[in-house]
Structure formats: structure tokens, C-alpha cells
Short mmCIF file of C-alpha atoms and ligand atoms in Angstrom, two decimals:
data_model
loop_
_atom_site.label_atom_id
_atom_site.label_comp_id
_atom_site.label_asym_id
_atom_site.label_seq_id
_atom_site.Cartn_x
_atom_site.Cartn_y
_atom_site.Cartn_z
CA MET A 25 -81.06 86.78 108.73
CA PHE A 26 -77.68 86.78 110.03
CA GLY A 27 -77.13 83.07 110.40
CA LEU A 28 -78.12 82.54 106.87
CA THR A 29 -76.64 85.68 104.76
CA GLY A 30 -73.94 86.78 107.62
CA TYR A 31 -75.74 90.16 107.00
CA THR A 32 -77.00 92.04 110.30
CA VAL A 33 -80.92 93.18 110.30
CA GLU A 34 -79.66 96.75 110.06
CA GLU A 35 -77.50 96.04 107.02
CA ALA A 36 -80.73 94.19 105.69
CA MET A 37 -82.81 97.14 105.98
CA LYS A 38 -81.11 98.86 103.00
CA ASP A 39 -83.20 99.05 99.90
CA GLY A 40 -81.82 96.12 97.43
CA TRP A 41 -79.04 95.29 99.64
CA TRP A 42 -79.20 91.39 98.61
CA LEU A 43 -79.59 91.99 94.90
CA SER A 44 -75.98 92.65 94.63
CA SER A 45 -75.00 89.57 96.01
CA ILE A 46 -76.76 87.46 93.71
CA ASP A 47 -75.00 85.42 91.07
CA ARG A 48 -75.49 87.51 87.84
CA SER A 49 -76.38 84.45 85.75
CA ASP A 50 -79.24 83.83 88.15
CA MET A 51 -80.73 87.37 87.84
CA VAL A 52 -83.07 86.86 84.93
CA LEU A 53 -84.85 83.96 86.82
CA LEU A 54 -85.21 86.07 89.76
CA HIS A 55 -86.70 89.06 87.83
CA ASP A 56 -88.76 86.65 86.35
CA ALA A 57 -90.13 85.42 89.45
CA LEU A 58 -90.50 88.89 90.98
CA GLY A 59 -92.52 89.84 88.05
CA ARG A 60 -94.93 86.91 88.27
CA ALA A 61 -95.43 87.45 91.90
CA ILE A 62 -96.07 91.31 91.49
CA THR A 63 -99.00 90.45 89.32
CA GLY A 64 -100.46 88.02 91.93
CA GLN A 65 -99.10 84.70 91.02
CA ALA A 66 -97.16 82.24 93.41
CA ALA A 67 -93.57 82.24 92.16
CA THR A 68 -90.35 80.71 93.50
CA ALA A 69 -86.72 81.27 92.17
CA THR A 70 -83.65 79.37 93.12
CA PHE A 71 -80.08 81.41 93.09
CA ARG A 72 -76.84 81.49 94.41
CA PHE A 73 -76.19 84.10 97.21
CA ARG A 74 -72.75 85.56 97.93
CA ARG A 75 -72.96 85.56 102.02
CA LYS A 76 -70.88 88.38 103.71
CA ASP A 77 -68.21 86.35 104.37
CA ASP A 78 -67.84 85.66 100.35
CA SER A 79 -69.10 82.06 100.72
CA TRP A 80 -71.65 80.92 98.29
CA ILE A 81 -75.05 79.24 99.33
CA TRP A 82 -78.13 78.33 97.32
CA ILE A 83 -81.40 80.20 98.16
CA ARG A 84 -84.76 78.84 97.22
CA LEU A 85 -87.13 82.18 97.37
CA LEU A 86 -90.83 81.64 97.64
CA LEU A 87 -92.78 84.91 96.55
CA SER A 88 -96.28 85.88 97.22
CA ARG A 89 -98.23 89.06 96.92
CA HIS A 90 -100.13 90.59 99.72
CA VAL A 91 -102.09 93.78 100.20
CA ASP A 92 -101.63 95.56 103.37
CA ARG A 93 -104.33 97.47 105.33
CA ALA A 94 -103.63 100.50 103.35
CA SER A 95 -104.51 98.65 100.17
CA VAL A 96 -100.76 98.95 99.08
CA PRO A 97 -99.48 95.68 97.25
CA GLU A 98 -96.25 94.15 98.52
CA VAL A 99 -94.26 91.01 97.59
CA ILE A 100 -93.22 88.82 100.45
CA GLY A 101 -90.47 86.29 100.12
CA ILE A 102 -89.12 83.38 102.16
CA TRP A 103 -85.77 82.34 101.95
CA ILE A 104 -84.81 78.73 102.22
CA ASP A 105 -81.33 77.35 102.31
CA VAL A 106 -81.06 74.59 99.77
CA THR A 107 -77.11 74.44 99.52
CA HIS A 108 -76.97 70.92 100.83
CA GLU A 109 -79.92 69.53 98.51
CA ARG A 110 -78.16 71.36 95.47
CA ALA A 111 -75.06 69.87 96.39
CA LEU A 112 -76.52 66.25 96.43
CA ALA A 113 -78.17 66.78 93.26
CA GLU A 114 -75.00 68.07 91.63
CA GLN A 115 -72.97 64.99 92.80
CA LEU A 116 -75.78 62.52 91.76
CA ALA A 117 -75.76 64.28 88.26
CA GLN A 118 -71.91 64.33 88.24
CA ALA A 119 -71.74 60.37 89.13
CA ASN A 120 -74.41 59.66 86.47
CA LYS A 121 -72.46 61.69 83.66
CA LEU A 122 -69.33 59.94 84.58
CA ALA A 123 -70.68 56.65 84.66
CA GLN A 124 -72.11 57.09 81.29
CA LEU A 125 -68.84 58.41 79.96
CA GLY A 126 -67.05 55.51 81.41
CA GLU A 127 -69.68 53.00 79.37
CA MET A 128 -68.91 55.15 76.16
CA ALA A 129 -65.17 55.10 76.99
CA THR A 130 -64.83 51.36 77.26
CA GLY A 131 -67.05 50.81 74.23
CA MET A 132 -64.99 53.33 72.21
CA ALA A 133 -61.69 51.79 73.27
CA HIS A 134 -63.01 48.15 72.30
CA GLU A 135 -64.09 49.42 68.72
CA LEU A 136 -60.97 51.45 68.21
CA ASN A 137 -58.47 48.69 69.35
CA GLN A 138 -58.99 46.34 66.54
CA PRO A 139 -58.33 48.71 63.46
CA LEU A 140 -55.43 50.44 65.40
CA ALA A 141 -53.73 47.00 65.95
CA ALA A 142 -54.19 46.17 62.27
CA ILE A 143 -52.56 49.72 61.22
CA SER A 144 -49.61 48.93 63.80
CA LEU A 145 -49.20 45.46 62.13
CA ALA A 146 -49.38 46.38 58.60
CA ALA A 147 -46.88 49.65 59.37
CA GLU A 148 -44.41 47.11 61.08
CA ASN A 149 -44.47 44.78 58.23
CA ALA A 150 -43.88 47.33 55.91
CA GLN A 151 -40.73 48.62 58.08
CA ARG A 152 -39.44 45.13 57.87
CA GLU A 153 -39.90 44.87 54.14
CA ILE A 154 -38.44 48.10 53.60
CA ALA A 155 -35.34 47.27 55.65
CA ARG A 156 -34.62 44.34 53.39
CA LEU A 157 -34.38 46.55 50.41
CA ASP A 158 -30.95 47.40 49.13
CA HIS A 159 -31.74 51.18 48.81
CA PRO A 160 -34.68 52.01 51.14
CA SER A 161 -36.17 55.49 50.71
CA PRO A 162 -35.12 57.42 53.99
CA ARG A 163 -38.31 59.63 53.67
CA LEU A 164 -40.41 56.37 53.45
CA VAL A 165 -38.89 55.06 56.43
CA ARG A 166 -39.34 58.15 58.47
CA ARG A 167 -43.02 58.24 57.55
CA LEU A 168 -43.40 54.75 58.58
CA ASP A 169 -41.69 55.41 61.94
CA VAL A 170 -44.14 58.11 62.45
CA ILE A 171 -46.96 55.83 61.66
CA VAL A 172 -45.91 53.25 64.08
CA GLU A 173 -45.33 55.73 66.81
CA MET A 174 -48.55 57.54 66.46
CA ALA A 175 -50.37 54.31 66.41
CA GLY A 176 -48.65 53.58 69.94
CA ARG A 177 -49.48 56.67 71.13
CA ALA A 178 -53.11 56.35 70.19
CA SER A 179 -53.15 53.04 71.82
CA GLU A 180 -51.72 54.40 75.15
CA LEU A 181 -54.80 56.87 75.03
CA ILE A 182 -57.19 53.97 74.30
CA ASP A 183 -55.74 52.20 77.38
CA HIS A 184 -56.36 55.29 79.67
CA MET A 185 -59.88 55.15 78.12
CA ARG A 186 -60.32 51.74 79.13
CA VAL A 187 -58.89 52.24 82.59
CA PHE A 188 -61.46 55.23 83.15
CA GLY A 189 -64.26 52.61 82.24
CA ARG A 190 -62.79 49.48 84.17
CA ILE A 191 -59.48 48.84 85.87
CA GLY A 192 -59.26 45.20 84.82
CA PRO A 193 -60.52 41.68 86.30
CA GLU A 194 -57.72 41.31 88.96
CA SER A 195 -59.08 41.03 92.51
CA SER A 196 -58.88 43.17 95.21
CA GLY A 197 -57.08 42.43 98.59
CA PRO A 198 -55.85 44.05 101.88
CA VAL A 199 -53.54 47.00 101.03
CA ASP A 200 -51.76 49.10 103.76
CA LEU A 201 -52.36 52.62 102.96
CA ALA A 202 -49.26 54.00 104.66
CA GLU A 203 -47.19 51.67 102.37
CA VAL A 204 -49.26 52.92 99.22
CA VAL A 205 -48.62 56.54 100.24
CA ALA A 206 -45.00 56.06 100.97
CA LYS A 207 -44.45 54.15 97.27
CA ALA A 208 -46.28 56.93 95.56
CA ALA A 209 -44.50 59.67 97.28
CA SER A 210 -41.03 57.91 96.35
CA LEU A 211 -41.87 57.13 92.86
CA ILE A 212 -42.88 61.07 92.28
CA SER A 213 -39.87 62.23 94.39
CA GLY A 214 -38.20 63.67 91.44
CA LYS A 215 -41.05 66.15 90.83
CA LEU A 216 -41.67 66.75 94.62
CA ARG A 217 -37.98 67.92 94.99
CA GLY A 218 -38.14 69.79 91.79
CA THR A 219 -41.12 71.67 92.91
CA MET A 220 -39.93 71.83 96.45
CA VAL A 221 -42.99 70.16 97.70
CA GLN A 222 -43.21 67.90 100.79
CA VAL A 223 -45.83 65.14 101.44
CA ARG A 224 -46.81 64.98 105.05
CA THR A 225 -48.78 62.22 106.34
CA ASP A 226 -51.03 61.99 109.39
CA LEU A 227 -51.64 58.41 109.28
CA SER A 228 -52.18 56.27 112.59
CA GLU A 229 -50.34 52.97 112.99
CA THR A 230 -53.45 51.09 113.84
CA LEU A 231 -55.16 52.03 110.57
CA PRO A 232 -56.80 48.78 109.16
CA PRO A 233 -55.89 47.63 105.67
CA VAL A 234 -58.02 48.92 102.80
CA LEU A 235 -59.62 46.69 100.30
CA GLY A 236 -57.94 47.53 97.09
CA ARG A 237 -55.16 47.13 94.56
CA THR A 238 -51.78 48.43 95.29
CA VAL A 239 -50.58 49.74 91.84
CA PRO A 240 -54.03 51.30 90.78
CA LEU A 241 -54.03 53.26 94.19
CA GLU A 242 -50.53 54.51 94.00
CA GLN A 243 -51.30 55.81 90.55
CA VAL A 244 -54.14 57.48 91.98
CA LEU A 245 -51.91 59.25 94.52
CA ILE A 246 -49.21 59.87 92.13
CA ASN A 247 -51.76 61.86 90.12
CA LEU A 248 -52.98 63.83 93.04
CA PHE A 249 -49.60 64.55 94.18
CA SER A 250 -48.37 65.60 90.75
CA ASN A 251 -51.43 67.75 90.45
CA ALA A 252 -50.57 69.61 93.85
CA CYS A 253 -46.93 69.97 92.47
CA ASP A 254 -48.26 71.57 89.21
CA ALA A 255 -50.43 73.94 91.38
CA TYR A 256 -47.67 74.90 93.73
CA ALA A 257 -45.24 75.47 90.65
CA THR A 258 -47.55 78.42 89.75
CA LEU A 259 -47.30 80.13 92.86
CA ALA A 260 -44.53 82.57 93.85
CA GLU A 261 -41.28 81.33 95.01
CA ALA A 262 -41.66 82.81 98.31
CA ASP A 263 -44.91 81.20 99.33
CA ALA A 264 -45.08 79.59 102.65
CA ALA A 265 -44.50 75.75 103.33
CA ARG A 266 -45.32 73.82 99.92
CA GLU A 267 -47.00 70.73 101.63
CA ILE A 268 -49.44 68.01 100.54
CA ILE A 269 -50.91 66.67 103.95
CA VAL A 270 -52.32 63.13 103.68
CA LYS A 271 -54.77 61.87 106.49
CA ALA A 272 -56.68 58.96 107.03
CA ARG A 273 -59.39 57.89 109.36
CA VAL A 274 -62.31 55.05 109.53
CA ALA A 275 -65.43 56.93 109.12
CA ASP A 276 -68.72 55.00 108.51
CA ALA A 277 -67.03 51.66 107.86
CA MET A 278 -65.01 53.17 105.29
CA MET A 279 -61.41 54.47 105.17
CA GLN A 280 -61.43 58.11 104.51
CA VAL A 281 -58.34 59.46 102.89
CA SER A 282 -57.81 63.10 102.53
CA VAL A 283 -55.26 64.42 100.22
CA ALA A 284 -55.09 68.43 100.44
CA ASP A 285 -52.56 71.18 99.55
CA ARG A 286 -52.58 74.64 99.83
CA ALA A 287 -51.78 75.54 96.35
CA GLY A 288 -54.53 78.14 95.50
CA GLY A 289 -57.52 75.89 94.88
CA ILE A 290 -59.63 75.09 91.59
CA PRO A 291 -61.82 77.96 90.05
CA HIS A 292 -65.59 77.28 91.03
CA ALA A 293 -66.42 77.01 87.25
CA VAL A 294 -63.85 74.56 86.77
CA LEU A 295 -64.70 72.15 89.63
CA PRO A 296 -67.69 70.18 88.06
CA GLN A 297 -65.37 69.28 85.00
CA ILE A 298 -62.33 67.94 86.47
CA PHE A 299 -63.07 64.33 86.83
CA GLN A 300 -64.16 64.28 83.00
CA PRO A 301 -61.54 62.46 80.72
CA PHE A 302 -58.80 64.57 79.05
CA PHE A 303 -59.96 67.83 80.78
CA THR A 304 -57.25 69.86 81.56
CA THR A 305 -56.23 73.39 82.25
CA LYS A 306 -52.65 73.09 81.64
CA PRO A 307 -50.84 73.97 78.49
CA VAL A 308 -50.80 71.41 75.65
CA GLY A 309 -48.19 68.74 76.48
CA SER A 310 -47.83 69.60 80.15
CA GLY A 311 -50.61 67.40 81.69
CA THR A 312 -49.14 64.82 83.60
CA GLY A 313 -50.02 61.00 83.77
CA PRO A 314 -53.23 59.75 83.53
CA GLY A 315 -55.40 62.32 84.82
CA LEU A 316 -58.12 62.58 87.26
CA SER A 317 -60.79 60.65 85.18
CA ILE A 318 -58.50 57.72 85.51
CA SER A 319 -58.37 57.93 89.33
CA TYR A 320 -61.99 58.43 89.62
CA GLY A 321 -62.50 55.09 87.42
CA ILE A 322 -59.98 53.17 89.57
CA ILE A 323 -61.51 54.41 92.93
CA THR A 324 -65.29 53.62 91.59
CA GLU A 325 -63.92 50.23 90.25
CA LEU A 326 -62.64 49.62 93.86
CA GLY A 327 -66.04 50.28 95.33
CA GLY A 328 -64.98 53.57 96.64
CA THR A 329 -65.80 57.60 95.87
CA ILE A 330 -63.55 60.34 95.27
CA ASP A 331 -64.83 63.95 95.86
CA VAL A 332 -63.20 67.16 95.57
CA CYS A 333 -63.44 70.54 97.29
CA ASN A 334 -61.62 74.02 97.72
CA ARG A 335 -60.50 74.29 101.57
CA ASP A 336 -57.88 76.26 103.25
CA GLY A 337 -56.58 78.08 100.23
CA GLY A 338 -55.97 74.82 98.30
CA VAL A 339 -57.84 71.74 97.00
CA GLN A 340 -58.96 68.75 99.12
CA PHE A 341 -59.57 65.25 97.60
CA ILE A 342 -61.47 63.05 99.92
CA ILE A 343 -61.21 59.40 99.13
CA HIS A 344 -63.46 56.86 100.61
CA LEU A 345 -62.32 53.15 100.29
CA PRO A 346 -63.81 49.91 101.41
CA ILE A 347 -61.86 48.45 104.52
CA ALA A 348 -60.36 45.06 104.29
CA GLN A 349 -61.06 43.86 107.80
CA ALA A 350 -62.69 45.07 110.98
CA PRO A 351 -60.48 47.30 112.87
P1 LIG B 417 -53.98 67.21 83.97
O1 LIG B 417 -53.01 67.12 85.16
O2 LIG B 417 -53.20 66.41 82.75
O3 LIG B 417 -54.59 68.55 83.56
P2 LIG B 417 -56.09 65.92 85.60
O4 LIG B 417 -57.27 65.09 85.27
O5 LIG B 417 -54.92 65.20 86.45
O6 LIG B 417 -55.19 66.30 84.24
O7 LIG B 417 -56.32 67.17 86.24
C1 LIG B 417 -57.43 68.12 85.53
C2 LIG B 417 -57.43 69.61 85.91
O8 LIG B 417 -57.80 69.64 87.53
C3 LIG B 417 -55.80 70.05 85.87
O9 LIG B 417 -55.44 70.75 84.63
C4 LIG B 417 -56.13 71.29 86.94
O10 LIG B 417 -56.78 72.40 86.41
C5 LIG B 417 -57.20 70.91 87.85
N1 LIG B 417 -56.60 70.15 89.31
C6 LIG B 417 -56.54 69.17 89.42
N2 LIG B 417 -55.79 69.11 90.89
C7 LIG B 417 -55.39 70.37 91.18
C8 LIG B 417 -54.75 70.91 92.39
N3 LIG B 417 -54.36 70.05 93.30
N4 LIG B 417 -54.89 72.34 92.54
C9 LIG B 417 -55.30 72.93 91.52
N5 LIG B 417 -55.86 72.41 90.22
C10 LIG B 417 -56.01 71.17 90.23
#
């Protein structure tokens, strides 16, 4: 029992000790299964359980009723740790969902582009015609300016949606990861300085180049660095070292890049949503750059993967990229 839940046998002897550690939202299902087991039916329930060290695991409970020698009925349960199985199933569901969203985003971007281009063109023509008038109405000029500006903004958003779906036809080539990291850090150096965050790299000089494209990869790192800065900015001033640690190594014939911070992490409930287009927890107008959905699109398009987890009091993104040539 200790290995699975962290509780000792003595602690586990107390009546109902485990019920208080079960995720409340799974309680109904569990009660249901217990009810069925008491009436003699075979029953199973899957629930989240908080271990003694506060980490969560998924348990599948197999229940069946037995009658002991004194004819007292009892329900016996077998606990199976299905955390890994659940994580794989969730990852698969998430990847499918994002792939569908990507297709939808590309389709919508394509459909919206034409009417939007027509709006922009018509408004620009009207601007030109009004400019030729002797006494153009200032209100009309302002309104046309707004139309042109907003059409431009909508077209930027559409470009983002398109990037989420595809990053374009240009082909990939060998890219030096250390250079990409250094360039991304220098492009966002103002924000890093402003939030007193440092990018620390642990990249071996003998790392092989990855197969990718420099600019989109820089975009991905800028996005990750920028989010880490935002997260550090929400912490108290006196907090310990504000660092973003970038590490890379070759694992299973892929380059594994880890970008980690210690800025508090992402709430469990939010984690599954962070790669979705336009998802943000930041106040309106303060979300920066193209967002994680774009990063996801870029990395997938380059034949890699990007995953996120909470670790060491912060967030860790793990990116896998194909290697350009054998080390
Ligand atoms: P935006 O930065 O515009 O909110 P993103 O797609 O880049 O959009 O990020 C989505 C959300 O993911 C953020 O609003 C934030 O809640 C969360 N997030 C991303 N990176 C981190 C991080 N390093 N630490 C804490 N939260 C993060």
C-alpha cells in the first residue's frame, strides 16, 4: 500500500482513510460502483487519488462482494495504478483535438481571407476618393480609418490561425539550436530585463543540428520565454533566482529540448487547454505574441512534438525535434 499511495499499513487501517483523498468529482462514480458491488454485481470505478505526498495518481478499482465464513458480506477491492495509461489516453485525445482544430483553423482562415481582402480594398479605395474631395468629412475619414485598421487586425488574427494549421511550404534544413536559443533570447531581451529574468542554457557544443526552420523555431522559443517572464512577473519581487533553463540532449534519435521555469506552474485544470487557439488566462490585451497554439502548430509541422508539465515549482516544456544528421 505504501508504494502506491504513500500511506503506511497502519494509516490505511483507519476507517474511510482513503475516501478523503479522492477527487470530489469522481465520488459519484465511486459511490455508484460501491452500491453495485454491495448488491453482488461486479463493479469498477476509475478515480483520481491524492497520495500522501500530495501528488495525484489515477486508480482503477475492481470491486466484488464476498461472504465470509460467518456469513458477513464484505466488498473487496483491488487497486490498479492506471496513471500512465490515462496520461497516454489524454495525450492522444489532446493531439486528435488539436489536429482537428488545426484543420478547422486552416479552412476558416482560407474562407475568411477573401471577404476580408475585399473589405480592406473597398475601404482603402473610399479613403483615396475621400482624400480627393475639397472638404472631406472628418468623421467619415475617421470611420474609414477604423475599418482599414480593424480589417488589418482581423487579417493578422487569420494569419495566426493559418500558422496554427500550417507553417507554409518552405522546406526545413539543418538549424543550430544554440544559435536559435541565443537569437530568441536577444530578440526578447527587453522583456527579460524588464522582468529580471535570465535565460540559462545547458547545451553541449557537440549537439547535432536539428531539422527545422530558424524563424519559426525562434518564434516558439520567444513565446515560451515570454510566457515564463509573464509568470515570473506575477510573483513577489523578493523571489529567488528568476531563470529560464534551456537544456537539450539527443534522446531516441530526436533532439529533446527542455525549457523550464520556476514561476509557479500552471493550474492542473488549465493544463489541457493551453495549446488551444486563443486560450489565455491573462487580462484582455496583455497576451503576448502568437501564443502556444502557434508554437504547437510550428513544432508539429516540423515533425516534432511539444508537451508541457509542472515540475520543480514551475512549468517545463519538452520539445522533440528531428535531427538533421547523425551525431
Ligand atoms: P498568452 O500568453 O497570450 O496568454 P499562450 O498561448 O502563450 O497565450 O499561453 C496560454 C496560457 O498558458 C497563458 O495565458 C498562461 O495561463 C499559461 N502559461 C503558458 N506558459 C506558462 C508559464 N511558463 N507559466 C505559467 N503559465 C503559463
